[in-house]
Coordinates of C-alpha atoms in Angstrom, one line a residue:
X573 CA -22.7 16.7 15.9
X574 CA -18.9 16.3 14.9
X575 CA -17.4 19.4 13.6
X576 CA -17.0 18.8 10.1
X577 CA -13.4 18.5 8.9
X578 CA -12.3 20.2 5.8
X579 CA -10.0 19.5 2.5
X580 CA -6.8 21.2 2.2
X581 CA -6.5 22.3 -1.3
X582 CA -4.3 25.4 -2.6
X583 CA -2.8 26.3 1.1
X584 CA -6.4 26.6 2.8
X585 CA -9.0 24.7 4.4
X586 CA -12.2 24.4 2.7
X587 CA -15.7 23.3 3.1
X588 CA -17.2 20.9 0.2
X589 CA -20.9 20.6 -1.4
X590 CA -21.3 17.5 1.0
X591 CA -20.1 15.3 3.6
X592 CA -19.8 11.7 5.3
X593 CA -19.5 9.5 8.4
X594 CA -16.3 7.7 9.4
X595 CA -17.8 5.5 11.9
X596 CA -15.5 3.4 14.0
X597 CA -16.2 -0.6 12.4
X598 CA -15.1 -2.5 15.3
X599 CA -18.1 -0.2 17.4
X600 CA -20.6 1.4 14.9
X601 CA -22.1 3.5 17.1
X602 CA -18.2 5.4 17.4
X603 CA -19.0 8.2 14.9
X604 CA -14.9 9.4 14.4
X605 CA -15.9 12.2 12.5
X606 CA -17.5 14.0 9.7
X607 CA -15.5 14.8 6.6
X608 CA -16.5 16.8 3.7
X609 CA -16.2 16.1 -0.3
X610 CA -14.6 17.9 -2.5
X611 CA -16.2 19.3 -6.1
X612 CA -14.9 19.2 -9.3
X613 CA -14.2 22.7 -9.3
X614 CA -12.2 22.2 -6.0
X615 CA -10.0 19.9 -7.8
X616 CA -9.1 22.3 -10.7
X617 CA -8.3 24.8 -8.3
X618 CA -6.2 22.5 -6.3
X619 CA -4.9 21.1 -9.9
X620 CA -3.9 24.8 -10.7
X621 CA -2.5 25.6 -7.7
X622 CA -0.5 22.4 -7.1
X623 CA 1.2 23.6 -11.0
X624 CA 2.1 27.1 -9.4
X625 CA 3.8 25.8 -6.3
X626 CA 5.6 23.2 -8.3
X627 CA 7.6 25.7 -9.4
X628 CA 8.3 27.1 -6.3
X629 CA 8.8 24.2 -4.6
X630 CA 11.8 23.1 -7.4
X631 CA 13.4 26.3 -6.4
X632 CA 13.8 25.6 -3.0
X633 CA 17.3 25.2 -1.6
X634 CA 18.0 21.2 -0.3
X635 CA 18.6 21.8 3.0
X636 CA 15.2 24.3 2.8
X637 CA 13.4 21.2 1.4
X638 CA 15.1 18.8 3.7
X639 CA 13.6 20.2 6.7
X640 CA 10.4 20.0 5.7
X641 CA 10.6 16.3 5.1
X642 CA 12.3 15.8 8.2
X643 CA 10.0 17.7 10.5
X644 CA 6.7 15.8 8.6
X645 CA 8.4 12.1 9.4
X646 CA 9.5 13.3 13.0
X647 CA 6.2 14.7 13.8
X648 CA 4.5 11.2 12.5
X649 CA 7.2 9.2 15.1
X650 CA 6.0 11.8 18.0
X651 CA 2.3 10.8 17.3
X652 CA 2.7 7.3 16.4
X653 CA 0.6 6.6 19.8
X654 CA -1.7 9.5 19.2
X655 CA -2.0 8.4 15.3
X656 CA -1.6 4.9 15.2
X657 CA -4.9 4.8 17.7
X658 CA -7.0 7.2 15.3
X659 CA -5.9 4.6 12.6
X660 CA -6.7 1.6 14.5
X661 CA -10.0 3.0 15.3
X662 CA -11.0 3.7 12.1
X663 CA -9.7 0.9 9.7
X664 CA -10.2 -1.6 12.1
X665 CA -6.2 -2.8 12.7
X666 CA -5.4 -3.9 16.0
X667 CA -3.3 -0.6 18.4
X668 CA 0.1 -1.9 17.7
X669 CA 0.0 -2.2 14.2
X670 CA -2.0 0.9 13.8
X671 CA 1.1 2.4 15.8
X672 CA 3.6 0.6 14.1
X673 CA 2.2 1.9 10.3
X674 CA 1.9 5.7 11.6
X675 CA 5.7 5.0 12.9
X676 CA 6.8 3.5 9.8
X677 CA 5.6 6.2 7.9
X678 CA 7.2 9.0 9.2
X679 CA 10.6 6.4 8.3
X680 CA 9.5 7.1 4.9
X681 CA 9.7 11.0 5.2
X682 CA 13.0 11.0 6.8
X683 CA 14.3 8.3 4.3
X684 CA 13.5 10.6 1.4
X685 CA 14.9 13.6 3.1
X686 CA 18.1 12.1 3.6
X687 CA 17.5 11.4 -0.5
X688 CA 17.0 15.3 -1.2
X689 CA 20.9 15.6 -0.8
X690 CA 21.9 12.3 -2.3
X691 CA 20.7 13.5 -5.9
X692 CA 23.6 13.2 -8.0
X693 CA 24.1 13.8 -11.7
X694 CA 25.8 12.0 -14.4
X695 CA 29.0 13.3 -16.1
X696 CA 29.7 11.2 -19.6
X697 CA 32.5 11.8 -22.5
X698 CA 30.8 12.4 -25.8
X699 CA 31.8 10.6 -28.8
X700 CA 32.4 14.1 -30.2
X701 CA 35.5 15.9 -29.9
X702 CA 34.9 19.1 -27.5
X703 CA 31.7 18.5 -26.3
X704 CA 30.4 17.6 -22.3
X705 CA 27.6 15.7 -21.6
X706 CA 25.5 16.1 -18.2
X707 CA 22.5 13.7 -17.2
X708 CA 20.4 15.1 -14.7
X709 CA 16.8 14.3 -13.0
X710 CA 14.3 16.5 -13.0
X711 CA 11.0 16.5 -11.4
X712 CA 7.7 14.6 -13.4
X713 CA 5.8 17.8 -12.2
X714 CA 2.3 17.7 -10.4
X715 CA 1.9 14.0 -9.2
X716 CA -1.8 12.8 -8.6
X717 CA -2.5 10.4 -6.0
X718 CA -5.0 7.6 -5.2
X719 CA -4.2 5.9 -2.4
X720 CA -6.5 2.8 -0.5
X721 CA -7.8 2.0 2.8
X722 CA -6.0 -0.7 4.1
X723 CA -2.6 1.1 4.4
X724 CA -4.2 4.6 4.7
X725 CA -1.0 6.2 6.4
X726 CA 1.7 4.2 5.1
X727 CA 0.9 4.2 1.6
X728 CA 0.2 7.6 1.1
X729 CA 3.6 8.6 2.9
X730 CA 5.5 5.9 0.4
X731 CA 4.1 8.0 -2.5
X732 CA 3.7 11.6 -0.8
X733 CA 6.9 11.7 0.2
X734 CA 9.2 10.8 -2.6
X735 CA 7.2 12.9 -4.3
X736 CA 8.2 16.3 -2.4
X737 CA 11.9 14.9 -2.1
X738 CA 12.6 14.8 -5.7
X739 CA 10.4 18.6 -6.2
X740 CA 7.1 18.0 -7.7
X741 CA 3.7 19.0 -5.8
X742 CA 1.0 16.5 -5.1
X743 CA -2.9 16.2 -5.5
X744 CA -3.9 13.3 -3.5
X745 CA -7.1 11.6 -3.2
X746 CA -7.5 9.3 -0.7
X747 CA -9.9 6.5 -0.2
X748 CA -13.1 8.0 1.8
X749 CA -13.4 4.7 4.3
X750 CA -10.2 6.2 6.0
X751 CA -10.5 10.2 5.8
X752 CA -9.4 10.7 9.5
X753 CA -6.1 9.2 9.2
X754 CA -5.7 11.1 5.4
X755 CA -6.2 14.5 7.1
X756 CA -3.6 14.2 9.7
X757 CA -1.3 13.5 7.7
X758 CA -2.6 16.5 5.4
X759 CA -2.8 18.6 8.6
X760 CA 1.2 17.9 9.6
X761 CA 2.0 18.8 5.7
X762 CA 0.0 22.1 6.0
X763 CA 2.7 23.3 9.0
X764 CA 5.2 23.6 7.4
X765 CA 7.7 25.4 5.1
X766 CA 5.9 24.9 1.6
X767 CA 4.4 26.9 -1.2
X768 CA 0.7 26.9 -1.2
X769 CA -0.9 24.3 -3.2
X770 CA 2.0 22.2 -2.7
X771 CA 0.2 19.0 -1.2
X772 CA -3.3 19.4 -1.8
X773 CA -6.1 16.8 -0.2
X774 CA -9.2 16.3 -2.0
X775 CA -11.7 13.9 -0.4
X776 CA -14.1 12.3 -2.2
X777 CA -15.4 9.0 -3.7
X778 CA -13.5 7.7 -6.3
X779 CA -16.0 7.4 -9.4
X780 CA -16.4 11.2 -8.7
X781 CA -13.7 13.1 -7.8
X782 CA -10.8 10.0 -8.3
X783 CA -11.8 9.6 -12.3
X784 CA -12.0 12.9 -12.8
X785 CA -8.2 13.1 -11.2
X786 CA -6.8 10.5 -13.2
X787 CA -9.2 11.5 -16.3
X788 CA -7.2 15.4 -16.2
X789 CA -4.5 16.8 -18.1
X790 CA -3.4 18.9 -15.6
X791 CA -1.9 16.1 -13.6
X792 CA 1.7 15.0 -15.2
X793 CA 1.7 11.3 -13.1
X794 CA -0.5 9.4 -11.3
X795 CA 0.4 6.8 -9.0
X796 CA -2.3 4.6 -7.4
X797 CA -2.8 1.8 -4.9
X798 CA -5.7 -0.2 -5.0
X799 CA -8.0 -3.0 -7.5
X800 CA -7.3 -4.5 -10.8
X801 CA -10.6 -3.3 -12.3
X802 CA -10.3 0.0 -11.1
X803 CA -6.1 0.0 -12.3
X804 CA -7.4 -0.7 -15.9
X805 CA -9.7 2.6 -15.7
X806 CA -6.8 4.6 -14.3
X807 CA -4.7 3.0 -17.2
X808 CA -6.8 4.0 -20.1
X809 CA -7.6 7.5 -18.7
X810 CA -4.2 8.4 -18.6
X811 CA -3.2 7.1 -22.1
X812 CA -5.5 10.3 -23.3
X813 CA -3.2 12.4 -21.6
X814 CA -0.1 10.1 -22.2
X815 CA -0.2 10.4 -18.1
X816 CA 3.4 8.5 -16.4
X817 CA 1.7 5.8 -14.8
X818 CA 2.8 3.5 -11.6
X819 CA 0.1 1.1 -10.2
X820 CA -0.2 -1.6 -7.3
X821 CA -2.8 -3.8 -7.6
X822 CA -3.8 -6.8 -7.1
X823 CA -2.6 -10.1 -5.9
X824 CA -2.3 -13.8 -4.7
X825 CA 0.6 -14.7 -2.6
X826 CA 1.7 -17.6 -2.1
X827 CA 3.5 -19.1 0.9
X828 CA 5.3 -23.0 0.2
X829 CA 6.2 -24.6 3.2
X830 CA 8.2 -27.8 2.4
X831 CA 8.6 -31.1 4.2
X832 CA 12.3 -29.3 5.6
X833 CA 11.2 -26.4 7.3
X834 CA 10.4 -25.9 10.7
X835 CA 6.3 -26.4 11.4
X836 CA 6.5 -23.5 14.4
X837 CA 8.2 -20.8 11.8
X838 CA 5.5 -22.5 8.8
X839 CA 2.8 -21.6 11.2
X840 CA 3.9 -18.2 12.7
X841 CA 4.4 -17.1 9.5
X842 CA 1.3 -18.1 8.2
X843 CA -0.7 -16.3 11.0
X844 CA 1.5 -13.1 10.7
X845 CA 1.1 -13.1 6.9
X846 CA -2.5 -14.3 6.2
X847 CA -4.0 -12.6 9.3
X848 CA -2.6 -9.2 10.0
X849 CA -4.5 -6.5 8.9
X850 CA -7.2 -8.8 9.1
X851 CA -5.9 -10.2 5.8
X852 CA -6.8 -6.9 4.0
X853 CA -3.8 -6.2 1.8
X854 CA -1.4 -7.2 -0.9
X855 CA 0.9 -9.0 0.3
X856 CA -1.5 -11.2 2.4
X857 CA -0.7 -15.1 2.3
X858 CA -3.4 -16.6 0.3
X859 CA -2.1 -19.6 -1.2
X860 CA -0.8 -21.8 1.0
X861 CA 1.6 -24.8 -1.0
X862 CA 2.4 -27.5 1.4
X863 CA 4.7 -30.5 1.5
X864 CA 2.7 -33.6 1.4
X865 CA 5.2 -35.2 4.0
X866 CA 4.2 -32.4 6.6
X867 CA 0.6 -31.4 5.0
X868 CA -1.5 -33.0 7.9
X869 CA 1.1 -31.8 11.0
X870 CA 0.9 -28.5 9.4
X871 CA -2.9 -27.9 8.8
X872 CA -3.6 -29.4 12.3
X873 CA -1.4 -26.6 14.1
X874 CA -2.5 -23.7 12.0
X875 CA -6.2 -24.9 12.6
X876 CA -5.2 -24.6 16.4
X877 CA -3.3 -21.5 16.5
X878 CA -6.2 -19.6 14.4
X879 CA -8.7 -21.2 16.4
X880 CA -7.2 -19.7 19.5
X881 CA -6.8 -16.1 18.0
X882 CA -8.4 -12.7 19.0
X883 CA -10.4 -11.2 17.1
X884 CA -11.8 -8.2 18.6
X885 CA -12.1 -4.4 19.1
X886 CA -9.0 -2.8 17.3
X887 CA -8.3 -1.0 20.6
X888 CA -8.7 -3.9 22.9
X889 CA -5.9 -4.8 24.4
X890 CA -4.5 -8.8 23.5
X891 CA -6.8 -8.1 20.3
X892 CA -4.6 -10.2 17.6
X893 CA -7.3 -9.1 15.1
X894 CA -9.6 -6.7 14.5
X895 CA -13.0 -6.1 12.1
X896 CA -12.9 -5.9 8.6
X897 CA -13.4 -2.3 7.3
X898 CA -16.7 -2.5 5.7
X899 CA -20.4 -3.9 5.9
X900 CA -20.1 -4.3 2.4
X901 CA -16.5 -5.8 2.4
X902 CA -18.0 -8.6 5.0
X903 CA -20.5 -9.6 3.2
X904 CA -17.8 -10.2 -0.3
X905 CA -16.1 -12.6 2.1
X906 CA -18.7 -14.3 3.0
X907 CA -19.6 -14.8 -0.4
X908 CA -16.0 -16.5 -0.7
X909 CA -16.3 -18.6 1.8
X910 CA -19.7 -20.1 0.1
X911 CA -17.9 -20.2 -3.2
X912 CA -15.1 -22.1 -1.9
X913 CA -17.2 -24.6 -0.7
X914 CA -19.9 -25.0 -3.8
X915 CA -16.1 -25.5 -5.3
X916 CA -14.9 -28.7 -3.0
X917 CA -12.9 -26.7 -0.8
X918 CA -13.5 -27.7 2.6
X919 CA -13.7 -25.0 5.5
X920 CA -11.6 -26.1 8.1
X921 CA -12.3 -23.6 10.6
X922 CA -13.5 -19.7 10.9
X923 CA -14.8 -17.4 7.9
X924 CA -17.8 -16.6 9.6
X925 CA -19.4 -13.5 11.1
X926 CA -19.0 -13.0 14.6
X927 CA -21.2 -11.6 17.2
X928 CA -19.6 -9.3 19.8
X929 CA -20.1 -6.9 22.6
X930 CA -19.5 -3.9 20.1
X931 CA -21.9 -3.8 16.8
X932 CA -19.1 -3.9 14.4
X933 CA -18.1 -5.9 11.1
X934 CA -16.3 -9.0 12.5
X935 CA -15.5 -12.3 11.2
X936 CA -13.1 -15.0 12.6
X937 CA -10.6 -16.1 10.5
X938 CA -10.7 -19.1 7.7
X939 CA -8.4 -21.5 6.4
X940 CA -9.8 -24.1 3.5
X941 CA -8.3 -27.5 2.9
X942 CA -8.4 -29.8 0.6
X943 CA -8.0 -26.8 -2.1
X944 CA -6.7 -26.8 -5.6
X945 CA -5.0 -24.1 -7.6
X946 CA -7.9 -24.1 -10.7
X947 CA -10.6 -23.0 -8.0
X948 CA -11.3 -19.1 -7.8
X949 CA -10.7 -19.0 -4.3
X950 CA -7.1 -19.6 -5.7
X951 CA -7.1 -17.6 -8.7
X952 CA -8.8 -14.3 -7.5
X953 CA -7.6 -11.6 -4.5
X954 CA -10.1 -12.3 -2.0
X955 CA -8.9 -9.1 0.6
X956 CA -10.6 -11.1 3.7
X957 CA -9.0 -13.1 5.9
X958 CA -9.3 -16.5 4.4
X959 CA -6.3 -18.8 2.9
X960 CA -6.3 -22.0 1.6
X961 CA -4.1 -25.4 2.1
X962 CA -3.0 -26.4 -1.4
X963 CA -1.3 -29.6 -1.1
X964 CA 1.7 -31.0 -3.6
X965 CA 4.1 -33.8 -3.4
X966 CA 7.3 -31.9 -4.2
X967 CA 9.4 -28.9 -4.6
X968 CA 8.8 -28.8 -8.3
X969 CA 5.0 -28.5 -8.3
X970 CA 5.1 -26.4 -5.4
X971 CA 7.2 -23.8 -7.1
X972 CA 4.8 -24.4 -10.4
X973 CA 2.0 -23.5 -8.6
X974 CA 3.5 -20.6 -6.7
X975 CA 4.2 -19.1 -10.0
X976 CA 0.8 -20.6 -11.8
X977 CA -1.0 -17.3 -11.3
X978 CA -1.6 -13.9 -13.3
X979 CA -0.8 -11.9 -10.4
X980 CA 3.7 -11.8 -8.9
X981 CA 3.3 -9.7 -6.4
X982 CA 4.6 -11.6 -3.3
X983 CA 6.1 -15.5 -2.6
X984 CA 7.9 -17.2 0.4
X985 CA 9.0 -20.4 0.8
X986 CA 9.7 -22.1 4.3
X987 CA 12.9 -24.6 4.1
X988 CA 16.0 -25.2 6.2
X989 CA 17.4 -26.5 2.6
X990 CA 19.4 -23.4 1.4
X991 CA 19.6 -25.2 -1.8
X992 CA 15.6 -24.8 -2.0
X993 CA 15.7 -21.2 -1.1
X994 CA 18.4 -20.1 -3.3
X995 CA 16.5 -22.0 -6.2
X996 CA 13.2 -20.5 -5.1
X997 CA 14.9 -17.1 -4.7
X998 CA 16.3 -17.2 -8.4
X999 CA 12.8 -18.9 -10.4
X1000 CA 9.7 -17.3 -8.3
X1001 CA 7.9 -14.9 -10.6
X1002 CA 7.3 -12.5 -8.1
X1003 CA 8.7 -8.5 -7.1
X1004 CA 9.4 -9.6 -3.6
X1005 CA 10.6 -13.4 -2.0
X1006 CA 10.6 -14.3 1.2
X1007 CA 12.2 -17.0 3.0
X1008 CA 11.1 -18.4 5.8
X1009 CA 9.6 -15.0 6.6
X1010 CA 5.6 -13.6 6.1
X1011 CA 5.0 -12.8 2.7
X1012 CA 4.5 -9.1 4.0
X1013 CA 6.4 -7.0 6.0
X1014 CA 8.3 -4.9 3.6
X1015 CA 11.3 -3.0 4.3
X1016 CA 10.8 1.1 3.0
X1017 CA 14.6 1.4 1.9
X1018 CA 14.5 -1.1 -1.3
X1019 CA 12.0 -1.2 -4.1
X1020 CA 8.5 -2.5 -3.7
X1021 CA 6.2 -3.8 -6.3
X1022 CA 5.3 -7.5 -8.9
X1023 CA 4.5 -8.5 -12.1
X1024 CA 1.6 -9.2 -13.9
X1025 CA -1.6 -8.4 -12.8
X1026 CA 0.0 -6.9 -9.7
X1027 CA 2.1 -3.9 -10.8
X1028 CA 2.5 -1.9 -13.6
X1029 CA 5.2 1.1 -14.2
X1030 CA 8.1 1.6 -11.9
X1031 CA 8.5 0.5 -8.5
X1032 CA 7.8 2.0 -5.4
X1033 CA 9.8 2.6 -2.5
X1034 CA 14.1 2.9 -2.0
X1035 CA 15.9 5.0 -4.2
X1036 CA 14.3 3.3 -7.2
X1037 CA 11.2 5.8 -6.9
X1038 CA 13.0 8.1 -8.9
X1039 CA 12.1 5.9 -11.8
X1040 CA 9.0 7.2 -11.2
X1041 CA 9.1 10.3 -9.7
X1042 CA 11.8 12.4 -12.2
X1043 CA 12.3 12.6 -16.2
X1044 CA 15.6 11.9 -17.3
X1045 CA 17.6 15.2 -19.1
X1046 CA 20.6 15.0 -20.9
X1047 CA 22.4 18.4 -22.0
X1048 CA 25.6 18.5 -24.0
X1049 CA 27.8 21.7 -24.4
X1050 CA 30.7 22.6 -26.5
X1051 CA 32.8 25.4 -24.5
X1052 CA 35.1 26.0 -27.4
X1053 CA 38.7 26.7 -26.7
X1054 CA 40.3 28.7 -24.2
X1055 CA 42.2 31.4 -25.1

């Protein structure tokens, strides 16, 4: 049996009242590890302790506080082989981009420690004779966490990190399909230079120990990545505690290719955007709005090119995409692909569940035709790797139904008109536009997040995290007159 690996709460490792598999879904019979839960008591005393080390932590010198940030993001770049695999084999994302997300997230620690000595104040003249006024940030305080499993090192690191750069302490919780990659990360933090109970991690399942996180007044923000439903709940458990709030959730991308652009970019982009990740995450191309002049050229060469993709064991090599993460999850996509044909959609190839040498949660990948925006398979975040071919006969209605949805988290457009892309650019009701790029692939120096049913509070990511991450003070003093 797997040694059982622990939670880090107020500086120590510790044992829980139970524990769980992480079992490997591209090979089930690949037990990662066993990982205990944490109680509710565990998470007061790692609520209590993260409020101590706060404290400490704000005290701490910038250079002090650099370091630690910087040797946490160099460490995750040193690993990003070691890590990325561990990732990879137990979310179910092909090496590289288990590699490339472990790598990418130790950018985000060295990003925000280079931010710990770019805090500057505000000097402003008062409108009263005599008197100075200073506008400073301060740290929100202890910052709960809640992160998902389809980014589970990435996200964590864009929220754990800003976090420690701009001095509050952290209580995460994250998602228990991904635990393995969660306490690396934890283990790396644990090193180094901090006060006890700075970052604390506190496995469990979210209806337990994530609602009692969000439900406590001990925590002074939460951010959180993950569903709409679940968002709302966050939402309203906070108000009781008048909890800073900043949520990513949902969404329903869409990608307009127009009768200008070039059909090898449409379809590259399309693969790399609806595909990767096995189509498990936000910024996934789900909606695809195409030209009617290049509709059939289009559909014909992304039914080839998906046709002729990999989808196999994350670790593989030439895998192009691996499993989905859950039995559960598979069978919600399968659902979708019934629903979208009971609704007229036709399946033109994939969304079904493959057999392979490994015992694993595998489907190949689906594209519908012949959709329209009023079916649910356009409305509603389907997290699988399914899009669907939404034809119009101009730019006009192709920008309509790109914004025509209650979600704005991500839009592209492909077009060698720069006319069209600076008019897209300017009118798409989404956070982030792309042009003649992936909806997703996000860089971690500008701010991330949508509108709508997508996002709520301030955004992630860049230097506008401090939105989120600080409270505003503004002193004013009247020094009087020398003498």
């Amino acid at each position: 049996m797997a040694e059982t690996k622990l939670n880090y709460i107020a500086g120590e490792w510790v044992a829980g009242p139970s524990e769980i598999e992480n079992r490997n879904p591209s090979d089930l019979s690949d037990l990662e590890g066993m990982y205990t839960q944490a109680s509710q008591d565990q998470l007061e005393t790692a609520l209590d302790a993260a409020k101590q080390a706060q404290a400490e932590w704000a005290a701490y010198g910038l250079e002090r506080k650099q370091a630690v940030l910087m040797a946490i993001g160099n460490e995750l770049m040193a690993r990003a082989d070691e890590l990325g695999e561990l990732l990879s084999r137990e979310e179910g994302k092909p090496r590289a981009e288990g590699r490339g997300e472990v790598y990418r997230s130790g950018q985000h620690f060295t990003y925000y420690a280079a931010e710990i000595l770019r805090q500057l104040g505000q000097n402003a003249q008062s409108v009263r004779p005599g008197v100075e006024v200073n506008i400073k940030r301060e740290p929100v305080g202890v910052v709960g966490v809640i992160s998902p499993w389809n980014f589970p090192t990435a996200i964590p690191a864009w929220k754990i990190a800003p976090a420690l750069a701009y001095g509050n302490a952290v209580v995460w919780k994250p998602a228990n399909l991904v635990p393995g990659s969660a306490h690396a990360l934890a283990e790396i933090i644990s090193r180094q230079d901090i006060p006890k109970g700075l970052v604390n991690l506190v496995m469990g399942s979210g209806g337990g120990i994530g609602q009692a996180l969000a439900e406590s007044a001990k925590i002074d923000a939460m951010t959180f990545t993950g569903s709409v439903p679940v968002g709302r709940g966050i939402a309203a458990a906070g108000l009781e505690n008048m909890t800073k709030l900043q949520m990513e959730m949902g969404s329903k991308n869409a990608l307009a290719v127009m009768d200008d652009g070039d059909l090898d970019v449409a379809v590259a982009m399309t693969l790399n955007g609806a595909f990767s990740g096995t189509g498990q995450k936000c910024t996934a191309s789900s909606r695809l709005i195409v030209h009617e002049g290049i509709h059939d050229a289009f559909v014909e060469k992304l039914v080839a090119a998906t046709k002729a993709m990999k989808v196999g064991h994350a670790l593989e090599d030439g895998t192009q995409m691996g499993p989905v993460i859950s039995e559960s999850q598979l069978v919600e996509n399968l659902k979708w692909v019934e629903k979208g044909r009971a609704e007229g959609a036709e399946l033109a190839c994939g969304g079904e569940r493959l057999n392979m040498p490994h015992e694993g949660y595998y489907m190949s990948p689906g594209i519908f035709v012949n959709a329209t925006n009023d079916m649910a398979i356009s409305r509603e975040e389907l997290f699988a790797p399914l899009t669907n071919v939404i034809k119009v006969g101009s730019y006009d209605e192709a920008l309509a139904t790109v914004n025509d949805t209650r979600f704005g988290l991500s839009s592209g457009i492909i077009t060698g008109s720069l006319a069209r892309a600076s008019h897209f650019k300017q009118n798409a009701r989404t956070g982030v536009v792309t042009v003649n790029l992936p909806t997703g692939g996000m860089d971690y120096h500008v701010p991330f997040g949508g509108r709508g049913d997508s996002s709520y509070g301030p955004r992630e990511q860049g230097q506008a995290a401090a939105e989120f991450f600080t409270t505003m003070k503004t002193t004013y003093t009247a020094a009087g007159t020398p003498e």
